[in-house]
């Protein structure tokens, strides 16, 4: 009706609680015993309630009630495992990222020149080339790029090896995907797999790297985007459902790439050491098994991992 006033309800955001308040909250839920209070308070102060919160979800039912027997130590065990997992994965990702930079240079610069990327014919099309050049134009003026511009006048942009050192892994992944198919094959041949597989693996590694670098949960992150494509030669190593095995399917791709880069790699030993710390007893309280999160039974005994 004209002239009538309408009541509105404003929902206020939650105020931040202190670490001591969070401690009381968790203690009221039965998660913290008297002897755990000091350790729990330290974790709440220096790790943070809201970061630890994402590790509580798997230990709760649909009504957010904790499963019987769950304690704060279980939450910390998942957090510490995930932290160790991210660190060992980042070590592998670094080696893979460096190898791809070199592989693109090896595949392209020798036969097509260090400035091949200035020509549209080396890309899938004009749009792909235009998008890559936007990345080139947007690069920070680091010392190597400044040196080129101060020393040379033509061609107008630095060589591909200088460009690649400044690109993020995501930008490099998009470059590989945007190259002409024959060029993608030239890169993929160095790793021993089909070009579609290699493009998929670098893309999936990019997502995994971003999760690790931003301290996001990895161990049971079931985001299905950019899942690595299975390669025929190692098809049995991938989880039956790649979306379910978010980190493990990407780990298979990492291990395959590392073995291609360095057949004597021992990275898998460090990875297996971390995986032995998976808190299976904690997960069992919530009815979770390694297989239910995409980790194949006795995977570590297979020749692929040895």
PDB file of C-alpha atoms in Angstrom:
ATOM      1  CA  UNK A   1       0.000   0.000   0.000  1.00  0.00           C
ATOM      2  CA  UNK A   2       1.199   3.514  -0.851  1.00  0.00           C
ATOM      3  CA  UNK A   3       2.858   5.190   2.076  1.00  0.00           C
ATOM      4  CA  UNK A   4       3.317   1.965   4.065  1.00  0.00           C
ATOM      5  CA  UNK A   5       6.720   1.192   5.532  1.00  0.00           C
ATOM      6  CA  UNK A   6       8.335  -2.183   5.063  1.00  0.00           C
ATOM      7  CA  UNK A   7      10.296  -3.695   7.918  1.00  0.00           C
ATOM      8  CA  UNK A   8      13.707  -4.990   6.944  1.00  0.00           C
ATOM      9  CA  UNK A   9      15.953  -7.320   8.827  1.00  0.00           C
ATOM     10  CA  UNK A  10      19.676  -6.710   8.763  1.00  0.00           C
ATOM     11  CA  UNK A  11      21.841  -9.725   9.449  1.00  0.00           C
ATOM     12  CA  UNK A  12      24.959  -8.738  11.320  1.00  0.00           C
ATOM     13  CA  UNK A  13      28.231 -10.460  10.557  1.00  0.00           C
ATOM     14  CA  UNK A  14      29.808 -12.586  13.234  1.00  0.00           C
ATOM     15  CA  UNK A  15      32.279 -10.880  15.504  1.00  0.00           C
ATOM     16  CA  UNK A  16      35.716 -12.385  15.903  1.00  0.00           C
ATOM     17  CA  UNK A  17      36.172 -14.542  18.960  1.00  0.00           C
ATOM     18  CA  UNK A  18      39.387 -14.734  20.935  1.00  0.00           C
ATOM     19  CA  UNK A  19      41.506 -17.889  21.037  1.00  0.00           C
ATOM     20  CA  UNK A  20      40.355 -18.449  24.618  1.00  0.00           C
ATOM     21  CA  UNK A  21      36.711 -18.212  23.501  1.00  0.00           C
ATOM     22  CA  UNK A  22      37.334 -20.766  20.760  1.00  0.00           C
ATOM     23  CA  UNK A  23      39.036 -22.979  23.313  1.00  0.00           C
ATOM     24  CA  UNK A  24      35.943 -22.870  25.526  1.00  0.00           C
ATOM     25  CA  UNK A  25      33.739 -23.590  22.513  1.00  0.00           C
ATOM     26  CA  UNK A  26      35.733 -26.683  21.522  1.00  0.00           C
ATOM     27  CA  UNK A  27      35.976 -27.851  25.120  1.00  0.00           C
ATOM     28  CA  UNK A  28      32.176 -27.627  25.413  1.00  0.00           C
ATOM     29  CA  UNK A  29      31.931 -29.954  22.418  1.00  0.00           C
ATOM     30  CA  UNK A  30      34.075 -32.491  24.255  1.00  0.00           C
ATOM     31  CA  UNK A  31      37.032 -32.159  21.897  1.00  0.00           C
ATOM     32  CA  UNK A  32      39.567 -30.978  24.451  1.00  0.00           C
ATOM     33  CA  UNK A  33      40.471 -32.718  27.669  1.00  0.00           C
ATOM     34  CA  UNK A  34      42.105 -30.941  30.599  1.00  0.00           C
ATOM     35  CA  UNK A  35      45.581 -32.131  29.657  1.00  0.00           C
ATOM     36  CA  UNK A  36      45.239 -30.874  26.064  1.00  0.00           C
ATOM     37  CA  UNK A  37      44.320 -27.276  26.846  1.00  0.00           C
ATOM     38  CA  UNK A  38      47.812 -25.788  26.559  1.00  0.00           C
ATOM     39  CA  UNK A  39      48.536 -27.491  23.217  1.00  0.00           C
ATOM     40  CA  UNK A  40      45.095 -26.593  21.867  1.00  0.00           C
ATOM     41  CA  UNK A  41      45.405 -22.934  22.867  1.00  0.00           C
ATOM     42  CA  UNK A  42      48.817 -22.721  21.221  1.00  0.00           C
ATOM     43  CA  UNK A  43      47.378 -24.138  17.976  1.00  0.00           C
ATOM     44  CA  UNK A  44      44.412 -21.765  18.092  1.00  0.00           C
ATOM     45  CA  UNK A  45      46.748 -18.796  18.552  1.00  0.00           C
ATOM     46  CA  UNK A  46      49.381 -19.651  15.949  1.00  0.00           C
ATOM     47  CA  UNK A  47      47.519 -21.741  13.373  1.00  0.00           C
ATOM     48  CA  UNK A  48      44.091 -20.210  13.834  1.00  0.00           C
ATOM     49  CA  UNK A  49      40.614 -21.500  14.518  1.00  0.00           C
ATOM     50  CA  UNK A  50      39.352 -20.786  11.012  1.00  0.00           C
ATOM     51  CA  UNK A  51      42.228 -22.596   9.300  1.00  0.00           C
ATOM     52  CA  UNK A  52      41.747 -25.596  11.571  1.00  0.00           C
ATOM     53  CA  UNK A  53      38.000 -25.452  10.942  1.00  0.00           C
ATOM     54  CA  UNK A  54      38.359 -26.956   7.459  1.00  0.00           C
ATOM     55  CA  UNK A  55      39.977 -30.022   9.040  1.00  0.00           C
ATOM     56  CA  UNK A  56      37.009 -30.545  11.354  1.00  0.00           C
ATOM     57  CA  UNK A  57      34.485 -31.013   8.543  1.00  0.00           C
ATOM     58  CA  UNK A  58      35.477 -34.575   7.591  1.00  0.00           C
ATOM     59  CA  UNK A  59      35.148 -35.531  11.264  1.00  0.00           C
ATOM     60  CA  UNK A  60      31.539 -34.322  11.516  1.00  0.00           C
ATOM     61  CA  UNK A  61      28.232 -35.715  10.310  1.00  0.00           C
ATOM     62  CA  UNK A  62      25.706 -33.804   8.196  1.00  0.00           C
ATOM     63  CA  UNK A  63      24.453 -31.987  11.292  1.00  0.00           C
ATOM     64  CA  UNK A  64      28.025 -30.916  12.115  1.00  0.00           C
ATOM     65  CA  UNK A  65      28.161 -33.207  15.130  1.00  0.00           C
ATOM     66  CA  UNK A  66      31.557 -34.766  15.739  1.00  0.00           C
ATOM     67  CA  UNK A  67      31.758 -38.516  15.423  1.00  0.00           C
ATOM     68  CA  UNK A  68      32.249 -40.463  18.679  1.00  0.00           C
ATOM     69  CA  UNK A  69      35.824 -40.477  19.926  1.00  0.00           C
ATOM     70  CA  UNK A  70      37.002 -37.441  17.940  1.00  0.00           C
ATOM     71  CA  UNK A  71      39.354 -35.179  19.867  1.00  0.00           C
ATOM     72  CA  UNK A  72      41.277 -31.990  19.115  1.00  0.00           C
ATOM     73  CA  UNK A  73      44.404 -34.094  18.578  1.00  0.00           C
ATOM     74  CA  UNK A  74      42.663 -35.685  15.604  1.00  0.00           C
ATOM     75  CA  UNK A  75      42.109 -32.293  14.005  1.00  0.00           C
ATOM     76  CA  UNK A  76      45.757 -31.381  14.541  1.00  0.00           C
ATOM     77  CA  UNK A  77      46.863 -34.726  13.085  1.00  0.00           C
ATOM     78  CA  UNK A  78      44.971 -33.998   9.849  1.00  0.00           C
ATOM     79  CA  UNK A  79      46.361 -30.476   9.721  1.00  0.00           C
ATOM     80  CA  UNK A  80      49.966 -31.628  10.233  1.00  0.00           C
ATOM     81  CA  UNK A  81      49.602 -34.390   7.656  1.00  0.00           C
ATOM     82  CA  UNK A  82      48.194 -31.966   5.093  1.00  0.00           C
ATOM     83  CA  UNK A  83      50.977 -29.479   5.781  1.00  0.00           C
ATOM     84  CA  UNK A  84      53.658 -32.131   5.226  1.00  0.00           C
ATOM     85  CA  UNK A  85      51.853 -33.299   2.105  1.00  0.00           C
ATOM     86  CA  UNK A  86      51.810 -29.803   0.607  1.00  0.00           C
ATOM     87  CA  UNK A  87      55.539 -29.380   1.214  1.00  0.00           C
ATOM     88  CA  UNK A  88      56.540 -32.629  -0.481  1.00  0.00           C
ATOM     89  CA  UNK A  89      54.208 -31.936  -3.410  1.00  0.00           C
ATOM     90  CA  UNK A  90      55.674 -28.453  -3.885  1.00  0.00           C
ATOM     91  CA  UNK A  91      59.130 -30.020  -4.153  1.00  0.00           C
ATOM     92  CA  UNK A  92      57.955 -32.169  -7.060  1.00  0.00           C
ATOM     93  CA  UNK A  93      56.023 -29.326  -8.684  1.00  0.00           C
ATOM     94  CA  UNK A  94      59.124 -27.119  -8.674  1.00  0.00           C
ATOM     95  CA  UNK A  95      61.089 -29.752 -10.614  1.00  0.00           C
ATOM     96  CA  UNK A  96      58.238 -30.229 -13.088  1.00  0.00           C
ATOM     97  CA  UNK A  97      57.789 -26.500 -13.625  1.00  0.00           C
ATOM     98  CA  UNK A  98      61.489 -25.973 -14.360  1.00  0.00           C
ATOM     99  CA  UNK A  99      61.502 -28.958 -16.733  1.00  0.00           C
ATOM    100  CA  UNK A 100      58.560 -27.622 -18.750  1.00  0.00           C
ATOM    101  CA  UNK A 101      60.246 -24.249 -19.190  1.00  0.00           C
ATOM    102  CA  UNK A 102      63.291 -25.995 -20.612  1.00  0.00           C
ATOM    103  CA  UNK A 103      61.221 -28.416 -22.726  1.00  0.00           C
ATOM    104  CA  UNK A 104      59.379 -25.584 -24.459  1.00  0.00           C
ATOM    105  CA  UNK A 105      62.666 -23.834 -25.235  1.00  0.00           C
ATOM    106  CA  UNK A 106      64.205 -27.081 -26.518  1.00  0.00           C
ATOM    107  CA  UNK A 107      61.205 -27.841 -28.701  1.00  0.00           C
ATOM    108  CA  UNK A 108      60.791 -24.407 -30.204  1.00  0.00           C
ATOM    109  CA  UNK A 109      63.809 -22.114 -30.024  1.00  0.00           C
ATOM    110  CA  UNK A 110      66.315 -24.335 -31.858  1.00  0.00           C
ATOM    111  CA  UNK A 111      64.185 -24.802 -34.970  1.00  0.00           C
ATOM    112  CA  UNK A 112      61.976 -21.717 -34.970  1.00  0.00           C
ATOM    113  CA  UNK A 113      64.148 -19.131 -33.258  1.00  0.00           C
ATOM    114  CA  UNK A 114      64.044 -17.522 -29.828  1.00  0.00           C
ATOM    115  CA  UNK A 115      61.303 -15.140 -30.956  1.00  0.00           C
ATOM    116  CA  UNK A 116      58.989 -17.686 -32.567  1.00  0.00           C
ATOM    117  CA  UNK A 117      56.181 -16.557 -30.291  1.00  0.00           C
ATOM    118  CA  UNK A 118      55.882 -13.292 -32.236  1.00  0.00           C
ATOM    119  CA  UNK A 119      54.359 -15.211 -35.169  1.00  0.00           C
ATOM    120  CA  UNK A 120      50.708 -16.267 -35.103  1.00  0.00           C
ATOM    121  CA  UNK A 121      51.395 -19.365 -37.233  1.00  0.00           C
ATOM    122  CA  UNK A 122      52.936 -21.139 -34.237  1.00  0.00           C
ATOM    123  CA  UNK A 123      49.672 -20.924 -32.284  1.00  0.00           C
ATOM    124  CA  UNK A 124      46.246 -22.510 -32.631  1.00  0.00           C
ATOM    125  CA  UNK A 125      44.878 -19.244 -33.931  1.00  0.00           C
ATOM    126  CA  UNK A 126      44.924 -15.469 -33.724  1.00  0.00           C
ATOM    127  CA  UNK A 127      43.069 -15.308 -30.411  1.00  0.00           C
ATOM    128  CA  UNK A 128      45.473 -17.773 -28.754  1.00  0.00           C
ATOM    129  CA  UNK A 129      48.414 -15.727 -30.008  1.00  0.00           C
ATOM    130  CA  UNK A 130      46.853 -12.436 -28.932  1.00  0.00           C
ATOM    131  CA  UNK A 131      46.200 -13.783 -25.415  1.00  0.00           C
ATOM    132  CA  UNK A 132      49.794 -14.906 -25.033  1.00  0.00           C
ATOM    133  CA  UNK A 133      51.128 -11.557 -26.197  1.00  0.00           C
ATOM    134  CA  UNK A 134      49.014  -9.877 -23.514  1.00  0.00           C
ATOM    135  CA  UNK A 135      50.958 -11.931 -20.977  1.00  0.00           C
ATOM    136  CA  UNK A 136      54.247 -10.841 -22.552  1.00  0.00           C
ATOM    137  CA  UNK A 137      53.256  -7.180 -22.486  1.00  0.00           C
ATOM    138  CA  UNK A 138      52.146  -7.508 -18.874  1.00  0.00           C
ATOM    139  CA  UNK A 139      55.393  -8.953 -17.552  1.00  0.00           C
ATOM    140  CA  UNK A 140      57.183  -7.134 -14.744  1.00  0.00           C
ATOM    141  CA  UNK A 141      60.351  -5.311 -15.729  1.00  0.00           C
ATOM    142  CA  UNK A 142      62.750  -7.643 -13.952  1.00  0.00           C
ATOM    143  CA  UNK A 143      66.493  -7.285 -14.410  1.00  0.00           C
ATOM    144  CA  UNK A 144      66.779  -9.815 -17.293  1.00  0.00           C
ATOM    145  CA  UNK A 145      63.984  -8.079 -19.205  1.00  0.00           C
ATOM    146  CA  UNK A 146      65.436  -4.626 -18.497  1.00  0.00           C
ATOM    147  CA  UNK A 147      68.821  -5.871 -19.716  1.00  0.00           C
ATOM    148  CA  UNK A 148      67.305  -6.981 -23.017  1.00  0.00           C
ATOM    149  CA  UNK A 149      65.501  -3.705 -23.614  1.00  0.00           C
ATOM    150  CA  UNK A 150      68.616  -1.676 -22.731  1.00  0.00           C
ATOM    151  CA  UNK A 151      70.913  -3.800 -24.885  1.00  0.00           C
ATOM    152  CA  UNK A 152      68.884  -4.724 -27.966  1.00  0.00           C
ATOM    153  CA  UNK A 153      66.514  -2.834 -30.219  1.00  0.00           C
ATOM    154  CA  UNK A 154      65.251  -5.650 -32.404  1.00  0.00           C
ATOM    155  CA  UNK A 155      63.294  -7.879 -32.115  1.00  0.00           C
ATOM    156  CA  UNK A 156      61.161  -5.697 -29.839  1.00  0.00           C
ATOM    157  CA  UNK A 157      60.694  -8.343 -27.140  1.00  0.00           C
ATOM    158  CA  UNK A 158      63.047 -10.673 -25.197  1.00  0.00           C
ATOM    159  CA  UNK A 159      63.789 -14.286 -26.285  1.00  0.00           C
ATOM    160  CA  UNK A 160      61.483 -17.075 -25.200  1.00  0.00           C
ATOM    161  CA  UNK A 161      63.815 -18.357 -22.455  1.00  0.00           C
ATOM    162  CA  UNK A 162      63.708 -14.946 -20.768  1.00  0.00           C
ATOM    163  CA  UNK A 163      59.931 -14.755 -21.181  1.00  0.00           C
ATOM    164  CA  UNK A 164      59.402 -18.235 -19.733  1.00  0.00           C
ATOM    165  CA  UNK A 165      61.418 -17.460 -16.621  1.00  0.00           C
ATOM    166  CA  UNK A 166      58.991 -14.644 -15.825  1.00  0.00           C
ATOM    167  CA  UNK A 167      55.729 -16.439 -16.624  1.00  0.00           C
ATOM    168  CA  UNK A 168      53.751 -18.083 -13.847  1.00  0.00           C
ATOM    169  CA  UNK A 169      53.151 -21.809 -14.112  1.00  0.00           C
ATOM    170  CA  UNK A 170      49.545 -21.032 -15.039  1.00  0.00           C
ATOM    171  CA  UNK A 171      50.629 -18.757 -17.885  1.00  0.00           C
ATOM    172  CA  UNK A 172      53.112 -21.361 -19.070  1.00  0.00           C
ATOM    173  CA  UNK A 173      50.389 -24.006 -18.993  1.00  0.00           C
ATOM    174  CA  UNK A 174      48.148 -21.811 -21.131  1.00  0.00           C
ATOM    175  CA  UNK A 175      51.033 -21.184 -23.544  1.00  0.00           C
ATOM    176  CA  UNK A 176      51.581 -24.907 -24.038  1.00  0.00           C
ATOM    177  CA  UNK A 177      47.862 -25.500 -24.578  1.00  0.00           C
ATOM    178  CA  UNK A 178      47.661 -22.658 -27.110  1.00  0.00           C
ATOM    179  CA  UNK A 179      50.543 -23.794 -29.314  1.00  0.00           C
ATOM    180  CA  UNK A 180      49.941 -25.475 -32.639  1.00  0.00           C
ATOM    181  CA  UNK A 181      49.322 -29.204 -32.201  1.00  0.00           C
ATOM    182  CA  UNK A 182      52.580 -30.228 -33.833  1.00  0.00           C
ATOM    183  CA  UNK A 183      54.493 -27.974 -31.464  1.00  0.00           C
ATOM    184  CA  UNK A 184      52.673 -29.474 -28.489  1.00  0.00           C
ATOM    185  CA  UNK A 185      53.785 -32.877 -29.708  1.00  0.00           C
ATOM    186  CA  UNK A 186      57.383 -31.711 -29.849  1.00  0.00           C
ATOM    187  CA  UNK A 187      57.173 -30.695 -26.194  1.00  0.00           C
ATOM    188  CA  UNK A 188      55.306 -33.822 -25.098  1.00  0.00           C
ATOM    189  CA  UNK A 189      57.764 -36.181 -26.813  1.00  0.00           C
ATOM    190  CA  UNK A 190      60.430 -35.136 -24.320  1.00  0.00           C
ATOM    191  CA  UNK A 191      58.286 -36.571 -21.509  1.00  0.00           C
ATOM    192  CA  UNK A 192      57.249 -39.714 -23.385  1.00  0.00           C
ATOM    193  CA  UNK A 193      53.478 -39.206 -23.378  1.00  0.00           C
ATOM    194  CA  UNK A 194      50.758 -38.044 -25.768  1.00  0.00           C
ATOM    195  CA  UNK A 195      50.425 -34.280 -26.132  1.00  0.00           C
ATOM    196  CA  UNK A 196      46.841 -34.245 -24.822  1.00  0.00           C
ATOM    197  CA  UNK A 197      48.011 -36.058 -21.695  1.00  0.00           C
ATOM    198  CA  UNK A 198      50.959 -33.709 -21.152  1.00  0.00           C
ATOM    199  CA  UNK A 199      48.831 -30.597 -21.596  1.00  0.00           C
ATOM    200  CA  UNK A 200      46.322 -32.050 -19.122  1.00  0.00           C
ATOM    201  CA  UNK A 201      49.046 -32.917 -16.602  1.00  0.00           C
ATOM    202  CA  UNK A 202      50.592 -29.458 -16.622  1.00  0.00           C
ATOM    203  CA  UNK A 203      47.148 -27.895 -16.207  1.00  0.00           C
ATOM    204  CA  UNK A 204      46.284 -30.194 -13.289  1.00  0.00           C
ATOM    205  CA  UNK A 205      49.689 -29.539 -11.718  1.00  0.00           C
ATOM    206  CA  UNK A 206      48.984 -25.817 -11.909  1.00  0.00           C
ATOM    207  CA  UNK A 207      45.823 -26.222  -9.833  1.00  0.00           C
ATOM    208  CA  UNK A 208      47.624 -28.436  -7.337  1.00  0.00           C
ATOM    209  CA  UNK A 209      50.478 -25.932  -7.080  1.00  0.00           C
ATOM    210  CA  UNK A 210      48.046 -23.099  -6.362  1.00  0.00           C
ATOM    211  CA  UNK A 211      46.348 -25.127  -3.637  1.00  0.00           C
ATOM    212  CA  UNK A 212      49.690 -25.935  -2.017  1.00  0.00           C
ATOM    213  CA  UNK A 213      51.117 -22.440  -2.330  1.00  0.00           C
ATOM    214  CA  UNK A 214      48.018 -20.865  -0.796  1.00  0.00           C
ATOM    215  CA  UNK A 215      47.957 -23.371   2.087  1.00  0.00           C
ATOM    216  CA  UNK A 216      44.611 -24.811   1.017  1.00  0.00           C
ATOM    217  CA  UNK A 217      43.575 -28.279   2.124  1.00  0.00           C
ATOM    218  CA  UNK A 218      44.896 -30.929  -0.249  1.00  0.00           C
ATOM    219  CA  UNK A 219      44.388 -34.403   1.199  1.00  0.00           C
ATOM    220  CA  UNK A 220      40.637 -34.659   0.574  1.00  0.00           C
ATOM    221  CA  UNK A 221      39.945 -31.723  -1.693  1.00  0.00           C
ATOM    222  CA  UNK A 222      37.548 -33.202  -4.234  1.00  0.00           C
ATOM    223  CA  UNK A 223      37.456 -30.353  -6.732  1.00  0.00           C
ATOM    224  CA  UNK A 224      37.121 -32.147 -10.036  1.00  0.00           C
ATOM    225  CA  UNK A 225      38.213 -29.286 -12.300  1.00  0.00           C
ATOM    226  CA  UNK A 226      41.308 -29.965 -14.392  1.00  0.00           C
ATOM    227  CA  UNK A 227      41.668 -33.584 -13.306  1.00  0.00           C
ATOM    228  CA  UNK A 228      44.685 -35.131 -15.059  1.00  0.00           C
ATOM    229  CA  UNK A 229      43.938 -37.279 -18.068  1.00  0.00           C
ATOM    230  CA  UNK A 230      44.890 -40.916 -17.651  1.00  0.00           C
ATOM    231  CA  UNK A 231      47.717 -42.173 -19.858  1.00  0.00           C
ATOM    232  CA  UNK A 232      47.291 -45.637 -21.404  1.00  0.00           C
ATOM    233  CA  UNK A 233      50.719 -46.832 -20.243  1.00  0.00           C
ATOM    234  CA  UNK A 234      49.945 -46.160 -16.571  1.00  0.00           C
ATOM    235  CA  UNK A 235      46.153 -46.250 -16.592  1.00  0.00           C
ATOM    236  CA  UNK A 236      45.994 -48.667 -13.646  1.00  0.00           C
ATOM    237  CA  UNK A 237      47.869 -46.210 -11.391  1.00  0.00           C
ATOM    238  CA  UNK A 238      45.095 -43.625 -11.464  1.00  0.00           C
ATOM    239  CA  UNK A 239      42.159 -43.795  -9.018  1.00  0.00           C
ATOM    240  CA  UNK A 240      38.984 -45.201 -10.485  1.00  0.00           C
ATOM    241  CA  UNK A 241      37.364 -41.812  -9.989  1.00  0.00           C
ATOM    242  CA  UNK A 242      39.931 -39.021 -10.643  1.00  0.00           C
ATOM    243  CA  UNK A 243      37.552 -36.403  -9.230  1.00  0.00           C
ATOM    244  CA  UNK A 244      37.388 -38.314  -5.960  1.00  0.00           C
ATOM    245  CA  UNK A 245      41.154 -38.741  -5.800  1.00  0.00           C
ATOM    246  CA  UNK A 246      41.935 -35.046  -6.229  1.00  0.00           C
ATOM    247  CA  UNK A 247      45.470 -35.077  -4.899  1.00  0.00           C
ATOM    248  CA  UNK A 248      46.370 -38.717  -5.593  1.00  0.00           C
ATOM    249  CA  UNK A 249      45.546 -38.608  -9.319  1.00  0.00           C
ATOM    250  CA  UNK A 250      47.661 -35.463  -9.613  1.00  0.00           C
ATOM    251  CA  UNK A 251      50.422 -37.183  -7.671  1.00  0.00           C
ATOM    252  CA  UNK A 252      50.442 -40.013 -10.215  1.00  0.00           C
ATOM    253  CA  UNK A 253      50.947 -37.428 -12.953  1.00  0.00           C
ATOM    254  CA  UNK A 254      53.744 -35.795 -10.962  1.00  0.00           C
ATOM    255  CA  UNK A 255      55.518 -39.101 -10.397  1.00  0.00           C
ATOM    256  CA  UNK A 256      55.281 -39.997 -14.095  1.00  0.00           C
ATOM    257  CA  UNK A 257      56.733 -36.631 -15.077  1.00  0.00           C
ATOM    258  CA  UNK A 258      59.520 -36.861 -12.500  1.00  0.00           C
ATOM    259  CA  UNK A 259      60.528 -40.329 -13.745  1.00  0.00           C
ATOM    260  CA  UNK A 260      60.701 -38.928 -17.281  1.00  0.00           C
ATOM    261  CA  UNK A 261      62.773 -35.952 -16.101  1.00  0.00           C
ATOM    262  CA  UNK A 262      65.101 -38.018 -13.909  1.00  0.00           C
ATOM    263  CA  UNK A 263      64.786 -41.831 -14.013  1.00  0.00           C
ATOM    264  CA  UNK A 264      66.844 -42.025 -10.801  1.00  0.00           C
ATOM    265  CA  UNK A 265      64.489 -39.738  -8.862  1.00  0.00           C
ATOM    266  CA  UNK A 266      63.906 -40.623  -5.227  1.00  0.00           C
ATOM    267  CA  UNK A 267      61.056 -38.192  -4.708  1.00  0.00           C
ATOM    268  CA  UNK A 268      58.626 -41.088  -4.403  1.00  0.00           C
ATOM    269  CA  UNK A 269      60.437 -42.234  -1.244  1.00  0.00           C
ATOM    270  CA  UNK A 270      59.838 -38.876   0.427  1.00  0.00           C
ATOM    271  CA  UNK A 271      56.226 -38.937  -0.701  1.00  0.00           C
ATOM    272  CA  UNK A 272      55.705 -42.416   0.723  1.00  0.00           C
ATOM    273  CA  UNK A 273      57.257 -41.312   4.016  1.00  0.00           C
ATOM    274  CA  UNK A 274      54.682 -38.524   4.275  1.00  0.00           C
ATOM    275  CA  UNK A 275      51.833 -40.814   3.262  1.00  0.00           C
ATOM    276  CA  UNK A 276      52.704 -43.166   6.116  1.00  0.00           C
ATOM    277  CA  UNK A 277      51.726 -40.353   8.477  1.00  0.00           C
ATOM    278  CA  UNK A 278      48.162 -40.264   7.124  1.00  0.00           C
ATOM    279  CA  UNK A 279      46.143 -40.483  10.375  1.00  0.00           C
ATOM    280  CA  UNK A 280      44.182 -43.591   9.416  1.00  0.00           C
ATOM    281  CA  UNK A 281      42.940 -44.146  12.975  1.00  0.00           C
ATOM    282  CA  UNK A 282      41.545 -40.600  13.063  1.00  0.00           C
ATOM    283  CA  UNK A 283      39.804 -41.041   9.723  1.00  0.00           C
ATOM    284  CA  UNK A 284      38.316 -44.362  10.788  1.00  0.00           C
ATOM    285  CA  UNK A 285      36.364 -42.536  13.520  1.00  0.00           C
ATOM    286  CA  UNK A 286      34.481 -40.828  10.689  1.00  0.00           C
ATOM    287  CA  UNK A 287      34.185 -44.000   8.626  1.00  0.00           C
ATOM    288  CA  UNK A 288      36.791 -42.798   6.119  1.00  0.00           C
ATOM    289  CA  UNK A 289      39.278 -45.215   4.587  1.00  0.00           C
ATOM    290  CA  UNK A 290      42.225 -44.343   2.305  1.00  0.00           C
ATOM    291  CA  UNK A 291      40.397 -46.025  -0.565  1.00  0.00           C
ATOM    292  CA  UNK A 292      37.294 -43.887  -0.039  1.00  0.00           C
ATOM    293  CA  UNK A 293      39.373 -40.760  -0.715  1.00  0.00           C
ATOM    294  CA  UNK A 294      40.930 -42.181  -3.864  1.00  0.00           C
ATOM    295  CA  UNK A 295      44.125 -43.799  -2.554  1.00  0.00           C
ATOM    296  CA  UNK A 296      44.455 -47.249  -4.179  1.00  0.00           C
ATOM    297  CA  UNK A 297      45.040 -50.252  -1.952  1.00  0.00           C
ATOM    298  CA  UNK A 298      48.770 -51.071  -1.537  1.00  0.00           C
ATOM    299  CA  UNK A 299      49.719 -48.432  -4.111  1.00  0.00           C
ATOM    300  CA  UNK A 300      53.182 -48.012  -2.580  1.00  0.00           C
ATOM    301  CA  UNK A 301      54.200 -51.599  -3.479  1.00  0.00           C
ATOM    302  CA  UNK A 302      53.629 -51.200  -7.205  1.00  0.00           C
ATOM    303  CA  UNK A 303      56.648 -50.955  -9.557  1.00  0.00           C
ATOM    304  CA  UNK A 304      55.504 -47.483 -10.646  1.00  0.00           C
ATOM    305  CA  UNK A 305      56.237 -46.184  -7.146  1.00  0.00           C
ATOM    306  CA  UNK A 306      59.559 -48.024  -6.723  1.00  0.00           C
TER     307      UNK A 306
END
